[in-house]
GROMACS .gro file of C-alpha atoms in nm:
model
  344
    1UNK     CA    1   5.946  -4.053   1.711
    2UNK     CA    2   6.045  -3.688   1.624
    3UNK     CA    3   6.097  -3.750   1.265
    4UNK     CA    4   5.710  -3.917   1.246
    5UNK     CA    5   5.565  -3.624   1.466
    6UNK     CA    6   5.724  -3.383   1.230
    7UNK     CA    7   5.609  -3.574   0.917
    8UNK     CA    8   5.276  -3.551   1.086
    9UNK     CA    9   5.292  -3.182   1.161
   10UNK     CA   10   5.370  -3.117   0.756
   11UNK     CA   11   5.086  -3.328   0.681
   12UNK     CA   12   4.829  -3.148   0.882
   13UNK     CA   13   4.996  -2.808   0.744
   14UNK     CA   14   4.927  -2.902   0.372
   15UNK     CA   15   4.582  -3.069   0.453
   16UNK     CA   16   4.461  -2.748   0.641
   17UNK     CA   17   4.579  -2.510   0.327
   18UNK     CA   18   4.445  -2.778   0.074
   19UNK     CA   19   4.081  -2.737   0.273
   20UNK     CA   20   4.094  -2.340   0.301
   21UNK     CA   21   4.163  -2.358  -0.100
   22UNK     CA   22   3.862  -2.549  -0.168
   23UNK     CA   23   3.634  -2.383   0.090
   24UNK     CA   24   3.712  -2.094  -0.085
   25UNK     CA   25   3.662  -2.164  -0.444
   26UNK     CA   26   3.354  -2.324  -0.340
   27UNK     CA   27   3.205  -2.016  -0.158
   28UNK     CA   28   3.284  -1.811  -0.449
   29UNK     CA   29   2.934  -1.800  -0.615
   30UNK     CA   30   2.915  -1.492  -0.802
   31UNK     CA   31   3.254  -1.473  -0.953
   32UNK     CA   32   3.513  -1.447  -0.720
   33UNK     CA   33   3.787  -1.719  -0.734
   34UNK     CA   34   4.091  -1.858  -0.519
   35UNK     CA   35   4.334  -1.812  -0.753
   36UNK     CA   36   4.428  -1.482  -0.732
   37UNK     CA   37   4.349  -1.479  -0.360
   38UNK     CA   38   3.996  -1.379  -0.330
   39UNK     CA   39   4.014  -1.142  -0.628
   40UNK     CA   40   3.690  -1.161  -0.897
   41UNK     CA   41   3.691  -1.336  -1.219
   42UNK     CA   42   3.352  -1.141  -1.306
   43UNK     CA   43   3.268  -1.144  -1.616
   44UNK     CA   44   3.330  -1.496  -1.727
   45UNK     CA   45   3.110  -1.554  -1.978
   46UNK     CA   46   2.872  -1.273  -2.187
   47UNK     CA   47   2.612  -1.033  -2.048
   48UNK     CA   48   2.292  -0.928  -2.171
   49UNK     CA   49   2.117  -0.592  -2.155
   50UNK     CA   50   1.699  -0.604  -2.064
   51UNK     CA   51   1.566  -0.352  -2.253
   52UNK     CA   52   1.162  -0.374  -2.119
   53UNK     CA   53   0.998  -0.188  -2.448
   54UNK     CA   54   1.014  -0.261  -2.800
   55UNK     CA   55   1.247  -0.174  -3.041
   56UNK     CA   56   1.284   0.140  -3.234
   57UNK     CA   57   1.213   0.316  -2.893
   58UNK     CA   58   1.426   0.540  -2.639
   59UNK     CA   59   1.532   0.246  -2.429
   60UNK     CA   60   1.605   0.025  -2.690
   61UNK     CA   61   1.837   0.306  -2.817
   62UNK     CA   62   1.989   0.374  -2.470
   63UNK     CA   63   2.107  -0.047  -2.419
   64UNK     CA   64   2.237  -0.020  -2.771
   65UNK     CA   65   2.416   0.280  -2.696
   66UNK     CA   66   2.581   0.127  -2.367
   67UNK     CA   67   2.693  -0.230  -2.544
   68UNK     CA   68   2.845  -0.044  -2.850
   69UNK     CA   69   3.040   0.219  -2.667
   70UNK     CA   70   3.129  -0.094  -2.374
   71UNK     CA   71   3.260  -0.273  -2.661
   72UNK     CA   72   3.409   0.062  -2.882
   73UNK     CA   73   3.601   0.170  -2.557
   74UNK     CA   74   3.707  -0.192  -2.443
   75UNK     CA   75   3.565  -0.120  -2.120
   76UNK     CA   76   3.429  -0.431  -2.126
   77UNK     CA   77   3.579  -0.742  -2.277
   78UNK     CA   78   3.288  -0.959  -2.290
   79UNK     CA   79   3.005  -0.953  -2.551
   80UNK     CA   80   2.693  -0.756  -2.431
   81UNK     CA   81   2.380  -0.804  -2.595
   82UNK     CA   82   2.057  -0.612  -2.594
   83UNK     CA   83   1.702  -0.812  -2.513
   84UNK     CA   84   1.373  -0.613  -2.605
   85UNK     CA   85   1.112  -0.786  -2.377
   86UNK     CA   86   0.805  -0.514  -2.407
   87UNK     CA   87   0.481  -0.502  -2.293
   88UNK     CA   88   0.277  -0.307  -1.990
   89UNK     CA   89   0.447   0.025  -2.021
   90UNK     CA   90   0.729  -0.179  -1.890
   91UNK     CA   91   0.627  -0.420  -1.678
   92UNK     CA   92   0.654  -0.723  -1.805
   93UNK     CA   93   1.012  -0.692  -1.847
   94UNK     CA   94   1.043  -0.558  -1.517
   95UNK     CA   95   0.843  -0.874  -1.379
   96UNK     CA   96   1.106  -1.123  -1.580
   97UNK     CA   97   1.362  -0.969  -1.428
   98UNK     CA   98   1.281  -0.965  -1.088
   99UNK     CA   99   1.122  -1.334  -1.098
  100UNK     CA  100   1.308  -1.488  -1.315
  101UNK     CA  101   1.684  -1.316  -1.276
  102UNK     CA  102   1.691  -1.215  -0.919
  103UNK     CA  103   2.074  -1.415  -0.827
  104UNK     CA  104   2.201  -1.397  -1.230
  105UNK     CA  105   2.506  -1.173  -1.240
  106UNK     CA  106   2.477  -1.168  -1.617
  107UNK     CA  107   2.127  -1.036  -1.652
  108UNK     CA  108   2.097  -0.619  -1.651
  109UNK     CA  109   1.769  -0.429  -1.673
  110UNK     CA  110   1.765  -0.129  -1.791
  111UNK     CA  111   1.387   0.064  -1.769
  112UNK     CA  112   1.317   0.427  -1.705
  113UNK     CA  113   1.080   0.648  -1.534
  114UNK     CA  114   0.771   0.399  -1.557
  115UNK     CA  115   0.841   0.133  -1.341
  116UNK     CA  116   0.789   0.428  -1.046
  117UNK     CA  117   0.503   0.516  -1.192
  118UNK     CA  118   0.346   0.164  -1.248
  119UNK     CA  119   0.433   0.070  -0.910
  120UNK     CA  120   0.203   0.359  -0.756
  121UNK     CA  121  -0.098   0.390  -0.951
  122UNK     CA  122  -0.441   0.268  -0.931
  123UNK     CA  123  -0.508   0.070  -1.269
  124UNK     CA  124  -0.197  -0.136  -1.457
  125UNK     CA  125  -0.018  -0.145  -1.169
  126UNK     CA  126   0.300  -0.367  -1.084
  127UNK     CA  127   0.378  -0.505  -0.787
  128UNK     CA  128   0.732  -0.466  -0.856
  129UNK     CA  129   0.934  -0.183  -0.788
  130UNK     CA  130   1.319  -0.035  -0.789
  131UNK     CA  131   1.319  -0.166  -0.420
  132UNK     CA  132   1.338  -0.544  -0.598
  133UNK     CA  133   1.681  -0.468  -0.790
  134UNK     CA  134   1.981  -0.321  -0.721
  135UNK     CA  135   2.042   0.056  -0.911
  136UNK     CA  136   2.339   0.102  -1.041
  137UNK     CA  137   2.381   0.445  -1.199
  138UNK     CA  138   2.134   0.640  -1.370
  139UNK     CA  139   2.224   0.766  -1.762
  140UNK     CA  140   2.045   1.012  -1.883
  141UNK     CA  141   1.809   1.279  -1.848
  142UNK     CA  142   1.525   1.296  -2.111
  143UNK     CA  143   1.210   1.501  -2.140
  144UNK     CA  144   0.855   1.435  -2.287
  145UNK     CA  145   0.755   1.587  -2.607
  146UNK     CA  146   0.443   1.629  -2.776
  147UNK     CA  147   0.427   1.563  -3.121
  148UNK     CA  148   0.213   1.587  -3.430
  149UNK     CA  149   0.274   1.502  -3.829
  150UNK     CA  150   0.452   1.745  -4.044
  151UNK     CA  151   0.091   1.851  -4.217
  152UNK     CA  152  -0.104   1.889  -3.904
  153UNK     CA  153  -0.312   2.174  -3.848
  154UNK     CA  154  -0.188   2.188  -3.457
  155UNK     CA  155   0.070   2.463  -3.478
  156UNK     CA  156   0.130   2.535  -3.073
  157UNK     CA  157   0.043   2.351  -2.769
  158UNK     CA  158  -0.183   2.621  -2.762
  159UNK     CA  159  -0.428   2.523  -3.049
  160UNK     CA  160  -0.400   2.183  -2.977
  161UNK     CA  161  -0.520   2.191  -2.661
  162UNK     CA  162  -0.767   2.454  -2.755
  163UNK     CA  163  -0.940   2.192  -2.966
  164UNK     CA  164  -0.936   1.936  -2.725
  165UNK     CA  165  -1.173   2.191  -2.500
  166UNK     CA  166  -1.359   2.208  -2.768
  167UNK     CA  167  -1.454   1.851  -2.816
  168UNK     CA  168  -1.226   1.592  -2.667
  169UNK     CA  169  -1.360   1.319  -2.913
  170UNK     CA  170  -1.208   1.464  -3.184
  171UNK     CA  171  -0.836   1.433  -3.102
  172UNK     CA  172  -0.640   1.121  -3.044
  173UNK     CA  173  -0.320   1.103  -2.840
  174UNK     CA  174  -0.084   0.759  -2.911
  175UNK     CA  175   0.166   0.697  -2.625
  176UNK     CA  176   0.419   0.380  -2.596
  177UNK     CA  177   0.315   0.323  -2.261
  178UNK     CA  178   0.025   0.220  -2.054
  179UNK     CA  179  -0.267   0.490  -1.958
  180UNK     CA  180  -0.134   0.658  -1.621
  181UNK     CA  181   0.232   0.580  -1.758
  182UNK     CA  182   0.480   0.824  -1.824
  183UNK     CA  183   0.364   0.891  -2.189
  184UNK     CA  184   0.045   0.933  -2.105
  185UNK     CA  185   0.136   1.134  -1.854
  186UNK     CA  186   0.358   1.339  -2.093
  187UNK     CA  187   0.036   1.493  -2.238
  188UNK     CA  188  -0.191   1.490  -1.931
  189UNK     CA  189   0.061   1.749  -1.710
  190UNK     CA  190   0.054   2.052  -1.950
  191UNK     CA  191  -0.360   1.927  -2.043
  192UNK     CA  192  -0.422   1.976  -1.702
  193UNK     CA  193  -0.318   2.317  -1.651
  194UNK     CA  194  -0.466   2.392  -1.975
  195UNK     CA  195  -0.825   2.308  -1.780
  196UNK     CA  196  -0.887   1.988  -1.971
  197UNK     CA  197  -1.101   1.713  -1.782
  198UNK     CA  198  -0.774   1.479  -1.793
  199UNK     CA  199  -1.047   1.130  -1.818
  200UNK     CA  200  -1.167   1.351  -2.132
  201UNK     CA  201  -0.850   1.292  -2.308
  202UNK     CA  202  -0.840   1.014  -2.587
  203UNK     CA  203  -0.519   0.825  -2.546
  204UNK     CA  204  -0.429   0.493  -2.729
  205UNK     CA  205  -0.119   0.271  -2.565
  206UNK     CA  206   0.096   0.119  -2.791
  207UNK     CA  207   0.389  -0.142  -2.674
  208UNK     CA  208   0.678   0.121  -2.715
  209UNK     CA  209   0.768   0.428  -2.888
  210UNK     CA  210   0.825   0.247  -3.231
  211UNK     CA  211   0.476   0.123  -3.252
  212UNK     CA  212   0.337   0.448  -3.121
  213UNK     CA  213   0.518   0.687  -3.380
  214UNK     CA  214   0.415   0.483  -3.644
  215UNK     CA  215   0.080   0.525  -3.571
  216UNK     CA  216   0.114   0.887  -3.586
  217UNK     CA  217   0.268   0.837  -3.902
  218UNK     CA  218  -0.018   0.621  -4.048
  219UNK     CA  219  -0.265   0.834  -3.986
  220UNK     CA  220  -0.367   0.679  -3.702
  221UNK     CA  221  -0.360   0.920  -3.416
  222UNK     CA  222  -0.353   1.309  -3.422
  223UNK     CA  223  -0.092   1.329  -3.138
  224UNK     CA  224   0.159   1.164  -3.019
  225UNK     CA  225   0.351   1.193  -2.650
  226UNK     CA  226   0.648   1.008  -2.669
  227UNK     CA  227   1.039   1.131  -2.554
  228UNK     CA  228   1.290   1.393  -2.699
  229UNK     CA  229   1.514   1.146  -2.806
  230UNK     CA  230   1.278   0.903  -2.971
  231UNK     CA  231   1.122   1.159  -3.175
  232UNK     CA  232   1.484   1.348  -3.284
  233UNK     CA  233   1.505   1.131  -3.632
  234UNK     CA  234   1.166   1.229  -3.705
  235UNK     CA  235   1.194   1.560  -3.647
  236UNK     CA  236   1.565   1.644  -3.856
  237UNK     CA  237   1.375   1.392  -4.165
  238UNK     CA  238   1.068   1.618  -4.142
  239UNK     CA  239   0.790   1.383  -4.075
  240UNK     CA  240   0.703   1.553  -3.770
  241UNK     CA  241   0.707   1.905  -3.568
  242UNK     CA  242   0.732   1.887  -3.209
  243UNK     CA  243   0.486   2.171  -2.975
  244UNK     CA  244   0.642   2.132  -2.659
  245UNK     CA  245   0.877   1.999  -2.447
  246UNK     CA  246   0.833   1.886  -2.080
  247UNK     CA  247   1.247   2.052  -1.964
  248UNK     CA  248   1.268   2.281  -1.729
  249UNK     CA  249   1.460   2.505  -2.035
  250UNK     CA  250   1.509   2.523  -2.406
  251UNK     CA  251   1.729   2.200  -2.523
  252UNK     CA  252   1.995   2.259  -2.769
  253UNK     CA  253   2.052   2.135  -3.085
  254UNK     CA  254   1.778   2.058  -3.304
  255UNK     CA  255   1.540   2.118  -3.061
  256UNK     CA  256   1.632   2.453  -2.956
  257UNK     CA  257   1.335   2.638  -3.110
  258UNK     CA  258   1.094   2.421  -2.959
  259UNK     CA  259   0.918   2.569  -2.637
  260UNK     CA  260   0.877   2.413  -2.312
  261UNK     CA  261   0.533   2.370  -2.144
  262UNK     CA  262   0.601   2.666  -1.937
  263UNK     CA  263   0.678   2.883  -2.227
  264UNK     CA  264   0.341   2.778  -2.366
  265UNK     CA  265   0.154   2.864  -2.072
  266UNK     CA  266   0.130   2.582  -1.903
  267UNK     CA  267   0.354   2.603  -1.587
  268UNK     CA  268   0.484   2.181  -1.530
  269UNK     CA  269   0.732   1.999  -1.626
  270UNK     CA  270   0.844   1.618  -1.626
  271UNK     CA  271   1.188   1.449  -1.615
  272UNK     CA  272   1.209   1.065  -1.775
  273UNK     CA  273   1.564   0.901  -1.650
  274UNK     CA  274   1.739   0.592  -1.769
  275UNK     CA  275   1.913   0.354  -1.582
  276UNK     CA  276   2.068   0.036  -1.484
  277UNK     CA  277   1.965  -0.219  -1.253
  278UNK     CA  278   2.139  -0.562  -1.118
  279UNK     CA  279   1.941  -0.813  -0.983
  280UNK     CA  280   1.790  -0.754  -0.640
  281UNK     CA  281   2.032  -1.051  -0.473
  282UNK     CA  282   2.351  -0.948  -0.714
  283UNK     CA  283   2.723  -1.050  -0.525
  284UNK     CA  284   2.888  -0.716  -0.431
  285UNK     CA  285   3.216  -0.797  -0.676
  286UNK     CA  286   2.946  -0.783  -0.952
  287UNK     CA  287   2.775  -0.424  -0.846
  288UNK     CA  288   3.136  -0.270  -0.732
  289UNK     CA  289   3.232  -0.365  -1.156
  290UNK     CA  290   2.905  -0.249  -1.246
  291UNK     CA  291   2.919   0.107  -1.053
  292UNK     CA  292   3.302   0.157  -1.157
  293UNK     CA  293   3.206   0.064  -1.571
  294UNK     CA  294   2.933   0.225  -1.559
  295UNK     CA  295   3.076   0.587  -1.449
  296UNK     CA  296   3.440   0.529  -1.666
  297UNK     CA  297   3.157   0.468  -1.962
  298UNK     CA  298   3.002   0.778  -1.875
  299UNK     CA  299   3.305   0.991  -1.845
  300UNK     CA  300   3.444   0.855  -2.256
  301UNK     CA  301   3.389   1.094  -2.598
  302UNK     CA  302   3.216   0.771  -2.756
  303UNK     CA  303   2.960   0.785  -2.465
  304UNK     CA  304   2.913   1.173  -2.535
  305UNK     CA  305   2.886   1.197  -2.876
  306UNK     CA  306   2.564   0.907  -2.819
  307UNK     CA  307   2.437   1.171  -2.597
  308UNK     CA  308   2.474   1.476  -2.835
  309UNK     CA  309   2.338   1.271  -3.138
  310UNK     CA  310   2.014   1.116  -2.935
  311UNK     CA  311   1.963   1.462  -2.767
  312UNK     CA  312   2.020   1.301  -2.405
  313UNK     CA  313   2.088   1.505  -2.148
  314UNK     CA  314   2.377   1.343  -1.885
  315UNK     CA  315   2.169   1.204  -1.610
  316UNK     CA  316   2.462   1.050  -1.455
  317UNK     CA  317   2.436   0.941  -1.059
  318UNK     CA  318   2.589   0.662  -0.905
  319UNK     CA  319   2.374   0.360  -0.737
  320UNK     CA  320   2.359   0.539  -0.389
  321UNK     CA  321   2.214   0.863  -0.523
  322UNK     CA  322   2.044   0.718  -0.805
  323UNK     CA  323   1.869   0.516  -0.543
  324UNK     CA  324   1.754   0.820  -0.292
  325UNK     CA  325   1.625   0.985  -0.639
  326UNK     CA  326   1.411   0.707  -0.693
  327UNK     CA  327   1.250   0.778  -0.369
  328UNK     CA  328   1.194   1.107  -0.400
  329UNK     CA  329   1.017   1.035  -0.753
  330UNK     CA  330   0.821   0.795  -0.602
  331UNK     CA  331   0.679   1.047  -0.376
  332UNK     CA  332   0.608   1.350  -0.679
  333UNK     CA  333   0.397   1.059  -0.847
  334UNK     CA  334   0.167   0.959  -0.599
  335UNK     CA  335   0.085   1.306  -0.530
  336UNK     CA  336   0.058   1.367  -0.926
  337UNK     CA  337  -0.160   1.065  -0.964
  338UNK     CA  338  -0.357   1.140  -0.666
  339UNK     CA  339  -0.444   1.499  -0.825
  340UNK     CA  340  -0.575   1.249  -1.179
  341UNK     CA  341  -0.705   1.033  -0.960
  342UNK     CA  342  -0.515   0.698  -1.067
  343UNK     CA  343  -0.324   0.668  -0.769
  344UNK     CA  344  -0.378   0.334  -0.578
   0.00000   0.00000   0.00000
């Protein structure tokens, strides 16, 4: 009888362990695994970078820039490719995302200052907002420029806007974003402290800043409000000559002879962000590798030098304070699109 009660004893023993094992590697779900005791596997298998505009664009640039130096630095070891899902100033890659990608660990978004903006206004807007994901760290720090062709006869902010005074009909602005989005927005600031009826202002919305420059280009449009960065190429080739720039100072560089609004006269300014998002229901081994890649990326020469090259400023903040940011923008645009009237 003792040996069979101790035989029994073992028996339960390895059934019990056998059952935690599998329990376990069952609940893992979002990467983590048994075998190394609870530790996570994540990634297993590629990841892929949302960028919600065209290509040719600022945030096409920006998910480029992240997967090559990932991949340069061996930060990460799986492949990381860049989607370009544009359309709506952002939304509709924003709405993918959050419908379609809400549990996948492998899916990253990464949008800018718009999908605040969409979320709040009156006309375009998105029901979705930064609340639906989860932030990760925010990249950069980019301003708004205002742009014409080499040859045009718009030598300041000043003259331009002059003209529009004059007769609104006769100048039109190309953006990469929906009207009451940040590019349209870009121009509108500085036009409104310039005393310009802002629903005067011609403005044409292309599906990114690729399409939109090249309508400038073509003839097209007279101006164009677009970002620093997506108009730096332009600018050192000598297709184009920026008026102003929406930083709080001078940038460096290239662009260090361009004024800011305030230097022209007109006393605003306007900050455009990139950042990554997981999905809104993404396992916390994912976000903890996300928030620690993320910052080591940030920290690299290869991730500096893509900075210095795109004129990017370093935006970085980590998912907790990237997140109480976002709220605080939130709040400057309602009150910015109350004053235009587009708020909701």
């Amino acid at each position: 009888m003792k040996k069979t009660n101790k035989w029994t004893k073992w028996t339960g023993v390895l059934l019990t362990t056998a059952m935690a094992l599998s329990l376990a590697a069952c609940g893992g779900g979002g990467g983590q695994t048994a075998s190394t005791g609870g530790a996570s596997t994540y990634p297993e298998k590629p990841i892929s970078v949302i960028a919600p505009s065209g290509a040719g664009g600022g945030l096409d640039k920006t998910a480029r820039s992240l997967a090559k130096v990932m991949s340069a630095t061996k930060l990460v070891d799986k492949t990381i490719s860049v989607e370009n899902k544009p359309g709506g100033g952002q939304a509709v890659g924003l709405a993918d995302f959050v419908t379609q990608d809400k549990k996948n660990n492998y899916k990253l978004l990464l949008p800018s200052t718009p999908i605040v903006i969409n979320n709040v206004k009156k006309e375009g807007n998105s029901p979705h907002s930064y609340n639906d994901m989860t932030p990760l760290a925010q990249l950069t720090k980019d301003y708004g420029a205002i742009v014409v062709a080499a040859d045009s006869p718009y030598k300041d902010l000043k003259s331009l806007m002059d003209a529009i005074k004059a007769d609104p009909t006769k100048v039109t602005v190309a953006g990469g974003s929906a009207p009451g989005s940040l590019d349209h927005l870009t121009f509108l600031m500085p036009a409104v402290k310039a005393g310009i009826d802002p629903k005067s202002v011609k403005y044409i919305s292309y599906d990114g800043g690729g399409e939109a420059i090249a309508s400038l280009l073509g003839g097209n449009a007279d101006v164009l409000a677009t970002d620093v960065s997506g108009s730096g190429e332009y600018l050192k080739s000598g297709k184009v000559r920026i008026l102003g720039v929406s930083s709080p100072e001078r940038l460096k560089g290239m662009f260090k002879d361009i004024p800011t609004y305030k230097e022209s006269g007109y006393d605003t300014e306007l900050i455009n962000w990139r950042g990554v998002f997981g999905p809104k229901d993404m396992t916390p081994d994912a976000v903890a590798y996300w928030e620690q890649k993320l910052k080591a990326m940030t920290e690299t020469p290869e991730w500096k030098a893509e900075l210095e090259a795109n004129g990017w400023d370093d935006g970085y903040k980590n998912g907790a304070d990237f997140k109480s940011y976002l709220g605080e923008q939130e709040k400057m645009f309602k009150e910015i699109l109350g004053l235009l009237g587009m708020a909701k």
